[in-house]
Amino acid sequence: MNEQLLQSVTVIKGIGEETANALAQLNIHTINDLLEHFPYRYEDYRLCHLMDVKHNERVTVEGKIQSEPSLIYYGRKRSRLTVRLLVDRALIQVVFFNQPYLKKSLAINETITVTGKWDQHRQTITANEMKRGHYSMTTMFEPVYTVKGSITVKGMRRFIQLALNQFADQVEETLPAHLLKQYRLLPKKAALTACHFPRSAKDVKQARRRVVYEEFLLFQLKMQALRKFEREQSKGMIHKYDENKLNAFIASLPFPLTNAQTRVVQEILNDLNSPYRMNRLLQGDVGSGKTVVASIALYACVLSGSQGALMVPTEILAEQHAHSLTQLFEPFGVNVQLLSSSVKGKRRKELLSDLQAGDIHLLVGTHALIQEEVKFKKLGLVITDEQHRFGVEQRRILREKGENPDVLFMTATPIPRTLAITVFGEMDVSIIDEMPKGRKMIETYWAKHHMLERVLIFMEKELIKGRQAYVICPLIEESDKLDVQNAIDVYTTLTNYFDNRFNVGLMHGRLTSEEKETVMKAFTVNEVQVLVSTTVVEVGVNVPNATFMLIYDAERFGLAQLHQLRGRVGRGSEQSYCVLLADPKSDVGKERMKIMTETNDGFLLSEKDLELRGPGDFFGKKQSGLPEFKIADMVHDYRALETARKDAAMMVQTEQFWQSNEYAYLRDYLEKSGVLRGEKLD
Ligand code: ADP
Ligand code: MG
């Protein structure tokens, strides 16, 4: 970038120290910062036809004054100034509140342009702006900026205008000419000017299009360059395994793999075979059968003489996985062990030394796996289930426990494609987009709280058939205590309600892991028929006889999370049901409940969730790891995002990109971001 633009804003004539300090509050330090402080919207001053305008909408019209202005005072400072105005062929009224001084500029037969709110019933505009004379083209769109402290929007406009007047000529093109041509993008300088001071709706659109593409391209270049370097630099392991043995294992499974499972297994095996380090995200809806895919990958790894690790977010899930893997691998002589916080003392010591000696082939556990004391002999593959719950740091530590082990992240939260390619842009992605045959759709209903009685009768019908039920209590933000109390209350209510007819169990985050295990076991073997639980039960738990789920205060959950919870039922061959108990107040809330009742497709739900809640809320703020764009919007501009990704992926593979002058700015950008020095984005 031109060095001139990296100078402090004080270099601009008309901006002094004081303004500079105020701008610094907005993180605007250099001239370039100021030029790239984009408006977040525009005030629209386009001339309208009143016939096209709805009640209460903002309008700008031009007309001829038809009456002497009448001014009325009420109270000491308040006034109301009214004139009649002929607009096209309609006679309307224009009202100015508390602007008595305008009276002298409003004379009969004078032409004025006014902007304000249109009251259709009274045929009146409540004006907040007025200009004498004909509508002038230069004011069609006025940019509106984020401002802070002493800086007003008007002030910001002026500062940016000053910056453009004095420094626009220093703005250099950042994109290669052929891209500008291919996508018909405005040159950088023109785009900046049009963005801040557009003269037409087309200007706004074109300027935005250019800026959005550039933002996405820069971001995707980082991702793609990182991906390229990871592939080239990290010497991964080549896992050589006996294919016949692996096939024998696959044939021993109680069911044939679905086509989607077969496909992703192949993608993963290719990675294992390759000298690159696998860095792959496996997405598949709840119940799509990710566990068996994981076990095939783990077995291939064991057959090649390495160890595997499976890391999951909760102890319950760790136990379940350890249990099912043990059964699965028993006939194949694979030693599977569980490392949880309840494995203590001598037993723990033994386990750790067996692991280091290589006698344990597969280790399953929670965060416990990434403690210092856990040492593998030869870690070849790390799989994390429901990975979005792990922090980036935890993932890194685990990866470093081996010498570049292959890494597979599994998630059942279907991530909309737009997010997947931004958040996980540097990874390869495999998707299981097919359910095992014979799955029934989970019938989902939305009930208001006052209908609880009827819901419980419905639930009891299922229990009488010998089935089991989950009752999920709402998560109360920031209060683990209230959370637990809530679950206890529901538990008490239901215990009373079902009296001696059915047993009710209680599960929440405050229980010790032994207590949790006891409850879970009782539910698994059907000693407990109704399990009241907080969301700890969310991930992975598998009790096929449970066919009914009741979710309290469902409006508090995101769609993705509701879907995840719902996935605990519908795991057997019987018809399952899910009832959402909710009295949402907002339209969005109602919309979300409705969508849940209409579809079982996790990917569709995740797209909707993203639309309704925005990307920030999608993963929860803390772990979002979402990039922030100045102007681009990942959801609405997803086409541009995909295009930029494709372009970036191609670019980094070409000779020209790394050599030709056309790409100098982009290379420079990568250099500055640290990607070229092999620094990780996280
Ligand atoms: P998730 O993807 O949610 O982790 P699981 O791996 O727990 O799903 O699988 C859900 C259920 O589907 C399990 O009971 C599993 O045995 C079964 N399953 C997995 N793959 C198949 C298949 N190809 N055909 C039939 N059942 C399958
Ligand atoms: Mg699972």
XYZ file of C-alpha atoms and ligand atoms in Angstrom:
710
model
C 0.000 0.000 0.000
C 1.070 3.533 -0.692
C 3.031 4.725 2.329
C 1.320 8.087 2.189
C -1.941 6.552 3.216
C -0.345 5.065 6.292
C 0.348 8.503 7.685
C -1.617 9.782 10.627
C -4.927 11.484 9.908
C -3.444 14.718 11.255
C -1.636 15.065 7.925
C -4.999 15.837 6.375
C -5.564 19.570 6.195
C -8.589 20.312 8.307
C -8.014 17.541 10.852
C -6.211 18.539 14.012
C -5.004 16.722 17.107
C -8.350 16.888 18.801
C -10.238 15.323 15.910
C -7.474 12.741 15.535
C -7.922 11.723 19.161
C -11.649 11.424 18.701
C -11.129 9.336 15.559
C -8.715 7.097 17.426
C -11.651 6.098 19.622
C -13.107 4.502 16.526
C -9.820 2.799 15.735
C -9.165 5.220 12.924
C -5.523 6.226 12.966
C -4.242 6.441 9.442
C -5.602 8.076 6.339
C -6.331 4.643 5.001
C -8.325 3.771 8.123
C -10.430 6.807 7.454
C -10.905 5.986 3.779
C -11.947 2.489 4.748
C -14.376 3.565 7.427
C -17.344 2.518 5.358
C -20.900 3.715 5.853
C -23.142 1.044 7.300
C -26.149 2.442 5.474
C -27.309 5.371 3.391
C -29.969 7.916 3.975
C -32.092 7.705 0.886
C -33.078 11.065 -0.571
C -34.395 9.773 -3.834
C -37.465 11.545 -5.059
C -40.577 9.402 -4.559
C -44.047 9.198 -5.945
C -46.411 9.393 -3.024
C -48.575 6.724 -4.601
C -45.772 4.199 -4.183
C -45.040 5.046 -0.562
C -46.506 3.179 2.371
C -47.824 4.683 5.550
C -45.091 5.830 7.926
C -42.315 5.429 5.386
C -39.669 8.034 4.804
C -40.131 10.151 1.687
C -38.480 12.914 -0.241
C -40.751 14.989 -2.501
C -40.586 18.196 -4.439
C -43.576 20.537 -4.616
C -44.932 24.025 -4.882
C -46.208 25.825 -1.803
C -49.941 26.574 -2.034
C -50.724 28.380 1.205
C -49.304 30.936 3.571
C -47.451 29.040 6.277
C -49.306 28.909 9.558
C -47.325 28.860 12.771
C -48.753 27.866 16.122
C -46.863 27.942 19.417
C -47.787 25.709 22.246
C -45.834 25.636 25.456
C -42.839 27.848 25.643
C -40.534 26.268 23.123
C -42.764 24.119 21.038
C -44.218 25.094 17.735
C -45.869 23.714 14.685
C -45.448 25.169 11.245
C -47.788 24.009 8.470
C -48.011 24.626 4.740
C -49.947 23.070 1.889
C -47.837 21.667 -0.863
C -48.749 20.572 -4.373
C -46.822 17.426 -5.209
C -47.457 16.079 -8.684
C -51.221 16.567 -8.672
C -51.864 15.918 -5.028
C -52.331 18.581 -2.424
C -50.728 17.499 0.804
C -49.798 19.046 4.106
C -46.248 19.505 5.378
C -45.611 19.982 9.078
C -42.418 21.241 10.721
C -42.199 20.870 14.470
C -40.146 23.315 16.480
C -38.577 25.052 13.540
C -40.426 28.411 13.614
C -37.537 30.141 11.869
C -38.404 28.349 8.632
C -41.520 30.429 8.269
C -39.807 33.276 6.488
C -38.384 30.994 3.831
C -41.719 29.473 2.915
C -43.530 31.708 0.460
C -46.466 30.890 -1.771
C -45.491 29.522 -5.185
C -42.007 28.767 -4.011
C -40.653 25.297 -4.919
C -39.184 23.247 -2.064
C -37.872 19.733 -1.497
C -38.779 18.103 1.801
C -37.844 14.840 3.475
C -39.827 13.293 6.268
C -42.306 10.692 7.390
C -45.413 10.125 5.294
C -48.736 9.829 7.072
C -50.963 8.306 4.452
C -54.223 8.737 6.351
C -53.732 12.417 7.004
C -51.929 13.009 3.711
C -49.229 14.741 5.679
C -45.438 14.735 5.736
C -43.806 15.419 9.053
C -40.652 16.974 7.698
C -37.258 16.902 9.273
C -35.381 18.337 6.359
C -36.188 21.020 3.829
C -34.303 22.559 0.971
C -35.473 25.476 -1.103
C -35.669 24.997 -4.810
C -35.788 21.965 -7.009
C -34.685 18.571 -5.946
C -30.972 18.348 -6.606
C -29.289 15.181 -7.782
C -26.228 15.453 -5.584
C -27.973 14.534 -2.386
C -29.607 11.289 -3.383
C -27.780 9.107 -0.884
C -26.055 10.312 2.211
C -23.721 7.900 3.956
C -24.380 7.085 7.601
C -21.347 6.096 9.673
C -20.626 4.546 12.992
C -19.543 7.419 15.188
C -18.485 7.896 18.765
C -17.849 10.662 21.265
C -17.628 14.146 19.837
C -17.758 12.987 16.239
C -21.088 13.347 14.473
C -22.170 11.666 11.272
C -21.981 15.005 9.517
C -18.491 15.523 10.898
C -17.430 12.097 9.732
C -18.693 12.846 6.254
C -16.626 15.978 6.204
C -13.446 14.261 7.409
C -13.789 11.550 4.822
C -14.494 14.125 2.161
C -11.300 15.935 3.161
C -9.337 12.724 3.056
C -10.681 11.867 -0.368
C -10.032 15.349 -1.744
C -6.442 15.360 -0.614
C -5.433 11.717 -0.920
C -7.690 9.862 -3.338
C -4.946 9.992 -5.946
C -2.676 7.984 -3.703
C -5.096 5.062 -3.592
C -3.534 2.180 -5.476
C -5.259 -0.693 -7.131
C -5.138 -3.865 -5.042
C -6.651 -6.404 -7.399
C -5.140 -7.672 -10.639
C -6.630 -6.126 -13.759
C -7.999 -9.364 -15.142
C -10.190 -9.853 -12.065
C -11.560 -6.336 -12.322
C -12.387 -7.078 -15.894
C -13.793 -10.523 -15.301
C -16.203 -9.400 -12.593
C -16.654 -5.857 -13.869
C -15.513 -4.422 -10.580
C -14.883 -0.745 -9.981
C -11.231 0.215 -9.570
C -10.287 0.763 -5.951
C -10.205 4.533 -6.072
C -13.542 4.803 -7.827
C -15.025 2.286 -5.419
C -13.938 4.260 -2.364
C -15.301 7.481 -3.776
C -18.575 5.888 -4.791
C -18.884 4.157 -1.461
C -18.667 7.390 0.511
C -20.337 9.717 -1.925
C -22.526 7.727 -4.267
C -24.459 9.568 -6.882
C -26.909 6.846 -7.706
C -28.293 3.576 -6.450
C -26.042 1.915 -8.978
C -23.005 3.592 -7.448
C -23.910 2.211 -4.052
C -24.312 -1.249 -5.446
C -21.160 -1.275 -7.520
C -19.011 0.199 -4.796
C -20.243 -2.302 -2.294
C -19.758 -5.197 -4.679
C -16.150 -4.271 -5.197
C -15.374 -3.764 -1.521
C -17.107 -6.978 -0.494
C -15.209 -9.019 -3.031
C -11.902 -7.579 -1.933
C -12.588 -8.242 1.721
C -13.553 -11.834 1.044
C -10.662 -12.393 -1.314
C -8.092 -11.174 1.198
C -9.594 -13.351 3.869
C -9.765 -16.421 1.677
C -6.219 -15.881 0.451
C -5.029 -16.213 4.012
C -6.996 -19.415 4.412
C -5.880 -20.919 1.144
C -2.246 -19.952 1.580
C -2.302 -21.476 5.032
C -3.812 -24.631 3.653
C -1.211 -24.832 0.933
C 1.673 -24.375 3.354
C 0.283 -26.803 5.843
C 0.085 -29.381 3.138
C 3.543 -28.735 1.799
C 5.415 -28.218 4.993
C 3.940 -30.512 7.567
C 5.287 -33.917 6.893
C 2.423 -36.080 7.909
C 2.571 -39.811 8.388
C 1.847 -42.271 5.671
C -0.334 -44.888 7.286
C 0.145 -48.223 5.584
C -2.485 -50.680 6.681
C -3.607 -54.109 5.574
C -6.618 -53.504 3.382
C -7.961 -57.013 3.764
C -8.050 -56.643 7.508
C -9.761 -53.296 7.265
C -12.335 -54.702 4.870
C -12.958 -57.610 7.186
C -13.711 -55.145 9.935
C -16.111 -53.186 7.730
C -17.827 -56.418 6.737
C -18.245 -57.326 10.414
C -20.397 -54.267 11.081
C -24.054 -55.067 11.769
C -25.153 -52.998 8.762
C -23.870 -51.974 5.358
C -22.472 -48.458 5.177
C -24.581 -45.847 3.484
C -23.212 -44.399 0.254
C -22.328 -41.213 2.052
C -20.447 -43.119 4.746
C -18.534 -45.080 2.121
C -17.585 -41.868 0.380
C -16.283 -40.079 3.455
C -14.455 -43.203 4.652
C -12.628 -43.179 1.338
C -11.786 -39.482 1.682
C -10.366 -40.089 5.126
C -8.417 -43.189 4.101
C -6.889 -41.243 1.228
C -5.658 -38.687 3.720
C -4.256 -41.398 5.969
C -2.403 -42.871 3.018
C -0.998 -39.580 1.866
C 2.153 -37.904 3.106
C 0.141 -34.804 3.986
C -1.171 -34.274 7.442
C -4.922 -34.712 7.462
C -6.810 -31.665 8.641
C -10.380 -32.571 7.934
C -13.818 -31.629 9.162
C -16.446 -34.349 9.057
C -19.960 -33.007 9.134
C -22.973 -35.199 9.492
C -26.359 -34.695 11.006
C -27.260 -36.289 14.308
C -27.676 -40.009 13.746
C -26.027 -40.038 10.347
C -23.486 -42.548 11.628
C -20.268 -40.679 12.214
C -19.110 -43.017 14.963
C -18.624 -45.956 12.677
C -16.740 -43.799 10.210
C -14.483 -42.757 13.072
C -13.965 -46.341 14.124
C -12.942 -47.413 10.626
C -10.400 -44.595 10.497
C -9.122 -45.509 13.948
C -8.788 -49.147 12.999
C -6.814 -48.265 9.865
C -4.515 -46.252 12.068
C -4.052 -49.121 14.522
C -3.400 -51.549 11.663
C -0.619 -49.257 10.483
C 1.038 -49.569 13.863
C 0.015 -46.239 15.373
C -2.221 -45.259 18.235
C -5.471 -43.353 17.945
C -7.207 -40.901 20.238
C -10.870 -39.985 20.367
C -11.661 -36.843 22.280
C -15.211 -35.904 23.241
C -16.700 -33.025 25.216
C -18.429 -34.857 28.070
C -17.629 -37.806 30.284
C -20.953 -39.460 29.516
C -20.132 -39.422 25.876
C -16.611 -40.660 26.517
C -18.009 -43.625 28.412
C -20.478 -44.429 25.679
C -17.881 -44.248 22.967
C -15.387 -46.301 24.949
C -18.054 -48.884 25.563
C -19.191 -49.205 21.973
C -15.663 -49.164 20.561
C -14.618 -51.871 22.996
C -17.448 -54.091 21.796
C -16.788 -53.325 18.165
C -13.067 -54.013 18.385
C -13.112 -56.952 20.786
C -12.903 -59.619 18.056
C -10.060 -57.723 16.393
C -7.708 -57.611 19.321
C -7.692 -53.836 19.657
C -7.092 -52.518 23.148
C -9.479 -49.607 23.841
C -9.242 -47.681 27.102
C -11.149 -44.845 28.687
C -9.339 -42.023 30.413
C -11.669 -39.900 32.462
C -11.381 -37.900 35.644
C -12.800 -40.866 37.523
C -9.849 -43.040 36.538
C -7.600 -42.349 39.485
C -4.628 -43.531 41.524
C -2.968 -46.800 40.675
C -5.330 -47.570 37.837
C -4.499 -44.258 36.217
C -0.770 -44.797 36.575
C -1.028 -48.198 34.948
C -3.110 -46.855 32.149
C -0.677 -44.050 31.436
C 2.316 -46.330 31.388
C 0.517 -48.820 29.131
C -0.233 -45.948 26.804
C 3.363 -44.860 26.714
C 4.467 -48.426 26.100
C 2.080 -48.658 23.165
C 0.005 -51.467 24.692
C -3.114 -49.340 24.485
C -4.180 -48.861 20.887
C -7.073 -46.472 21.252
C -7.659 -43.957 23.993
C -11.026 -42.326 24.528
C -11.622 -39.395 26.834
C -12.486 -35.790 27.458
C -10.064 -32.925 27.978
C -8.281 -35.365 30.212
C -6.497 -36.506 27.062
C -4.596 -33.295 26.698
C -3.040 -33.174 30.121
C 0.709 -33.027 30.321
C 1.047 -36.468 31.884
C -0.692 -38.214 28.984
C 1.989 -39.518 26.636
C 1.516 -41.739 23.643
C 4.102 -44.015 22.129
C 3.130 -43.188 18.595
C 0.027 -41.098 18.120
C -1.118 -41.328 14.513
C -4.680 -40.078 14.441
C -6.670 -37.739 16.612
C -10.426 -37.553 16.230
C -12.480 -35.019 18.111
C -16.225 -35.457 18.266
C -18.491 -32.405 18.421
C -15.387 -30.342 17.949
C -17.030 -26.926 18.115
C -17.045 -27.360 21.840
C -13.318 -27.487 22.015
C -11.250 -24.398 22.082
C -8.669 -23.923 19.396
C -5.954 -24.176 22.017
C -7.078 -27.584 23.184
C -7.077 -28.846 19.656
C -3.571 -27.598 19.153
C -2.210 -29.258 22.286
C -3.670 -32.582 21.334
C -2.252 -32.316 17.842
C 1.161 -31.705 19.284
C 1.096 -34.866 21.323
C 2.212 -36.812 18.315
C 4.502 -35.965 15.487
C 1.988 -34.361 13.195
C -0.780 -36.872 13.717
C -3.641 -36.773 11.273
C -6.577 -34.862 12.657
C -10.278 -35.355 12.022
C -12.868 -33.053 13.541
C -16.394 -34.391 13.677
C -19.424 -32.260 14.209
C -23.127 -32.947 14.304
C -23.981 -29.284 14.272
C -24.442 -28.959 10.592
C -22.664 -25.786 9.759
C -24.072 -23.774 6.917
C -21.738 -23.910 4.002
C -21.026 -20.205 4.212
C -19.773 -20.557 7.750
C -17.964 -23.778 7.087
C -15.836 -22.198 4.415
C -15.028 -19.181 6.511
C -14.501 -20.621 9.945
C -12.956 -23.815 8.662
C -11.614 -22.349 5.472
C -8.207 -23.920 5.847
C -9.603 -27.414 6.327
C -10.884 -30.077 4.012
C -14.510 -30.854 4.551
C -16.348 -34.181 4.270
C -20.090 -34.327 4.548
C -22.392 -37.236 5.366
C -25.570 -36.050 3.742
C -27.589 -39.219 3.936
C -29.298 -41.018 6.800
C -29.189 -44.791 7.281
C -32.211 -46.435 5.699
C -35.470 -46.830 7.572
C -35.133 -43.810 9.808
C -38.464 -42.238 10.641
C -38.958 -38.518 10.808
C -39.270 -37.361 14.397
C -42.717 -35.856 14.734
C -42.305 -32.482 16.334
C -44.977 -30.354 17.970
C -44.992 -26.913 19.440
C -47.116 -26.498 22.585
C -47.706 -23.513 24.843
C -46.996 -23.889 28.533
C -50.661 -24.046 29.488
C -50.917 -27.246 27.459
C -48.412 -29.072 29.642
C -51.075 -31.362 31.110
C -52.013 -32.656 27.675
C -48.379 -33.093 26.745
C -47.817 -35.230 29.829
C -50.774 -37.430 28.917
C -49.243 -37.882 25.483
C -45.918 -38.738 27.064
C -47.492 -41.287 29.380
C -49.027 -43.074 26.413
C -45.532 -43.693 25.094
C -44.271 -44.785 28.508
C -47.119 -47.271 28.773
C -45.936 -48.824 25.509
C -42.645 -49.492 27.266
C -40.760 -46.540 25.838
C -38.692 -43.929 27.606
C -38.596 -40.154 27.593
C -36.207 -37.253 27.976
C -37.314 -34.021 29.557
C -34.920 -31.171 28.851
C -34.875 -28.143 31.119
C -33.813 -24.791 29.844
C -30.361 -23.573 30.095
C -30.247 -20.387 32.075
C -27.493 -18.162 30.837
C -24.863 -17.186 33.346
C -26.446 -19.142 36.109
C -25.421 -22.683 36.524
C -27.186 -22.616 39.885
C -30.574 -21.602 38.518
C -30.073 -24.168 35.841
C -29.761 -26.931 38.344
C -32.603 -25.585 40.489
C -34.833 -25.560 37.467
C -34.061 -29.169 36.690
C -34.689 -30.131 40.298
C -38.090 -28.394 40.215
C -39.132 -30.167 37.047
C -37.836 -33.417 38.477
C -39.945 -32.965 41.628
C -43.044 -32.098 39.628
C -42.714 -35.120 37.390
C -41.862 -37.486 40.227
C -45.128 -36.454 41.859
C -47.017 -36.614 38.622
C -45.920 -40.127 37.665
C -46.176 -41.216 41.241
C -45.408 -44.938 41.357
C -46.221 -45.571 37.754
C -42.821 -44.628 36.325
C -39.388 -43.822 37.646
C -37.933 -40.403 37.049
C -34.196 -39.693 37.020
C -32.317 -36.430 37.276
C -29.198 -35.372 35.439
C -27.365 -32.070 35.588
C -23.932 -30.543 35.514
C -23.453 -30.412 39.269
C -23.546 -34.155 39.744
C -20.262 -35.960 40.218
C -19.242 -38.174 37.367
C -20.146 -41.272 39.401
C -23.609 -39.903 40.024
C -23.997 -39.093 36.383
C -22.887 -42.536 35.410
C -25.351 -44.141 37.801
C -28.262 -42.138 36.432
C -27.235 -42.735 32.846
C -26.861 -46.439 33.434
C -30.292 -46.614 35.077
C -31.757 -44.897 32.055
C -29.892 -47.088 29.592
C -31.199 -50.293 31.194
C -34.709 -48.835 31.551
C -34.792 -48.741 35.341
C -35.525 -45.077 34.887
C -38.184 -44.275 32.292
C -38.125 -40.499 32.391
C -34.849 -38.661 32.419
C -35.025 -35.025 33.459
C -31.885 -33.310 32.365
C -30.212 -30.045 31.584
C -28.461 -29.825 28.250
C -25.579 -32.012 29.415
C -27.409 -34.774 27.604
C -27.138 -32.869 24.380
C -24.358 -34.571 22.574
C -24.012 -38.082 21.392
C -26.015 -39.989 23.997
C -27.597 -43.088 22.510
C -30.614 -44.809 24.086
C -32.683 -46.208 21.197
C -35.680 -47.063 23.402
C -36.239 -43.377 24.178
C -38.937 -42.168 21.808
C -40.234 -39.048 23.475
C -38.631 -35.742 24.230
C -40.096 -32.750 25.969
C -38.123 -29.513 25.834
C -39.028 -26.780 28.297
C -38.685 -23.148 27.248
C -37.587 -24.234 23.834
C -37.448 -20.645 22.610
C -34.272 -20.172 24.602
C -32.318 -22.547 22.444
C -30.944 -21.989 19.001
C -32.345 -24.105 16.204
C -29.105 -25.980 15.818
C -29.133 -26.843 19.492
C -32.780 -27.880 19.498
C -32.077 -30.111 16.573
C -29.130 -31.594 18.388
C -31.243 -32.288 21.454
C -34.016 -33.759 19.372
C -31.502 -36.132 17.867
C -31.436 -38.076 21.164
C -34.736 -39.658 20.138
C -35.557 -41.367 16.869
C -32.564 -43.662 17.247
C -34.503 -46.899 17.167
C -37.041 -48.302 14.751
C -40.078 -46.844 16.570
C -41.796 -43.578 15.755
C -40.447 -40.829 17.978
C -41.847 -37.518 19.138
C -40.512 -34.201 20.278
C -42.604 -31.539 21.977
C -41.340 -27.994 22.239
C -42.869 -26.180 25.169
C -42.592 -22.503 24.401
C -44.375 -19.177 24.514
C -42.107 -17.103 22.320
C -42.920 -13.421 22.272
C -41.163 -12.328 19.125
C -42.002 -13.222 15.570
C -38.547 -14.650 15.108
C -39.129 -16.882 18.117
C -42.417 -18.126 16.683
C -40.826 -18.625 13.311
C -38.102 -20.758 14.858
C -40.589 -23.019 16.635
C -42.497 -23.432 13.404
C -39.423 -24.367 11.425
C -38.582 -27.031 13.996
C -41.968 -28.647 13.519
C -41.559 -28.612 9.759
C -38.202 -30.175 9.132
C -35.760 -32.765 10.427
C -33.019 -31.652 8.112
C -30.159 -30.303 10.169
C -28.506 -28.478 7.314
C -31.695 -26.672 6.437
C -32.192 -25.742 10.087
C -28.703 -24.435 10.400
C -29.154 -22.213 7.372
C -32.367 -20.871 8.879
C -30.752 -20.370 12.246
C -28.004 -18.398 10.643
C -30.526 -16.292 8.797
C -32.613 -15.627 11.870
C -29.900 -15.106 14.429
C -26.897 -13.973 12.459
C -23.437 -15.494 12.413
C -22.354 -14.066 15.761
C -24.932 -16.066 17.648
C -24.488 -19.196 15.663
C -21.688 -20.731 17.653
C -22.118 -18.602 20.716
C -19.946 -15.538 20.986
C -16.999 -16.987 22.836
C -16.042 -19.758 20.523
C -17.212 -18.237 17.345
C -13.801 -17.582 15.873
C -15.670 -15.802 13.147
C -13.754 -13.293 11.114
C -15.063 -9.768 11.195
C -15.643 -8.001 7.955
C -15.967 -4.272 7.603
C -18.718 -4.302 5.091
C -19.205 -7.806 3.751
C -21.853 -10.042 5.229
C -21.152 -13.757 5.147
C -24.797 -14.647 5.029
C -26.114 -12.272 2.454
C -23.019 -12.098 0.321
C -22.373 -15.814 0.320
C -22.090 -15.989 -3.447
C -19.250 -13.509 -3.401
C -17.706 -15.489 -0.562
C -17.763 -18.686 -2.568
C -16.391 -16.963 -5.624
C -13.595 -15.420 -3.604
C -12.777 -18.779 -2.125
C -12.516 -20.434 -5.500
C -10.406 -17.607 -6.850
C -8.112 -17.636 -3.838
C -7.661 -21.398 -4.006
C -6.689 -21.149 -7.663
C -4.470 -18.135 -7.187
C -2.186 -19.583 -4.553
C -1.505 -22.525 -6.837
C -0.281 -20.393 -9.723
C 3.232 -19.250 -10.488
C 2.015 -15.745 -11.374
C 0.549 -15.161 -7.961
C 3.911 -15.587 -6.289
C 5.879 -13.710 -8.936
C 3.906 -11.283 -11.038
C 3.645 -7.631 -10.188
C -0.099 -7.669 -10.548
C -0.343 -9.569 -7.300
C 2.156 -7.516 -5.357
C -0.425 -5.967 -3.086
C -2.045 -9.291 -2.290
C 1.307 -10.939 -1.575
C 2.246 -8.028 0.591
C -0.973 -8.479 2.479
C -0.227 -12.155 3.109
C 3.277 -11.274 4.203
C 1.937 -8.815 6.767
C -0.683 -11.220 8.067
C 2.036 -13.685 9.006
C 0.725 -16.526 6.905
C 3.877 -16.630 4.810
C 6.002 -17.067 7.884
C 3.973 -20.129 8.697
C 2.155 -18.543 11.597
C -1.170 -20.092 12.404
C -4.261 -17.977 12.119
C -5.438 -19.236 15.473
P -23.893 -39.704 14.930
O -23.534 -39.342 13.541
O -24.960 -38.827 15.485
O -22.694 -39.825 15.821
P -24.075 -42.472 15.396
O -22.741 -42.791 14.870
O -24.249 -42.460 16.872
O -24.574 -41.123 14.810
O -25.106 -43.459 14.720
C -26.461 -43.455 15.054
C -27.025 -44.845 14.988
O -27.074 -45.283 13.644
C -26.204 -45.850 15.733
O -27.081 -46.674 16.457
C -25.492 -46.614 14.637
O -25.223 -47.939 15.011
C -26.484 -46.564 13.502
N -25.890 -46.618 12.165
C -24.767 -46.005 11.751
N -24.527 -46.271 10.453
C -25.545 -47.051 10.017
C -25.876 -47.652 8.755
N -25.104 -47.499 7.684
N -27.008 -48.384 8.691
C -27.789 -48.539 9.771
N -27.542 -48.024 10.984
C -26.429 -47.265 11.110
Mg -22.008 -39.001 17.519
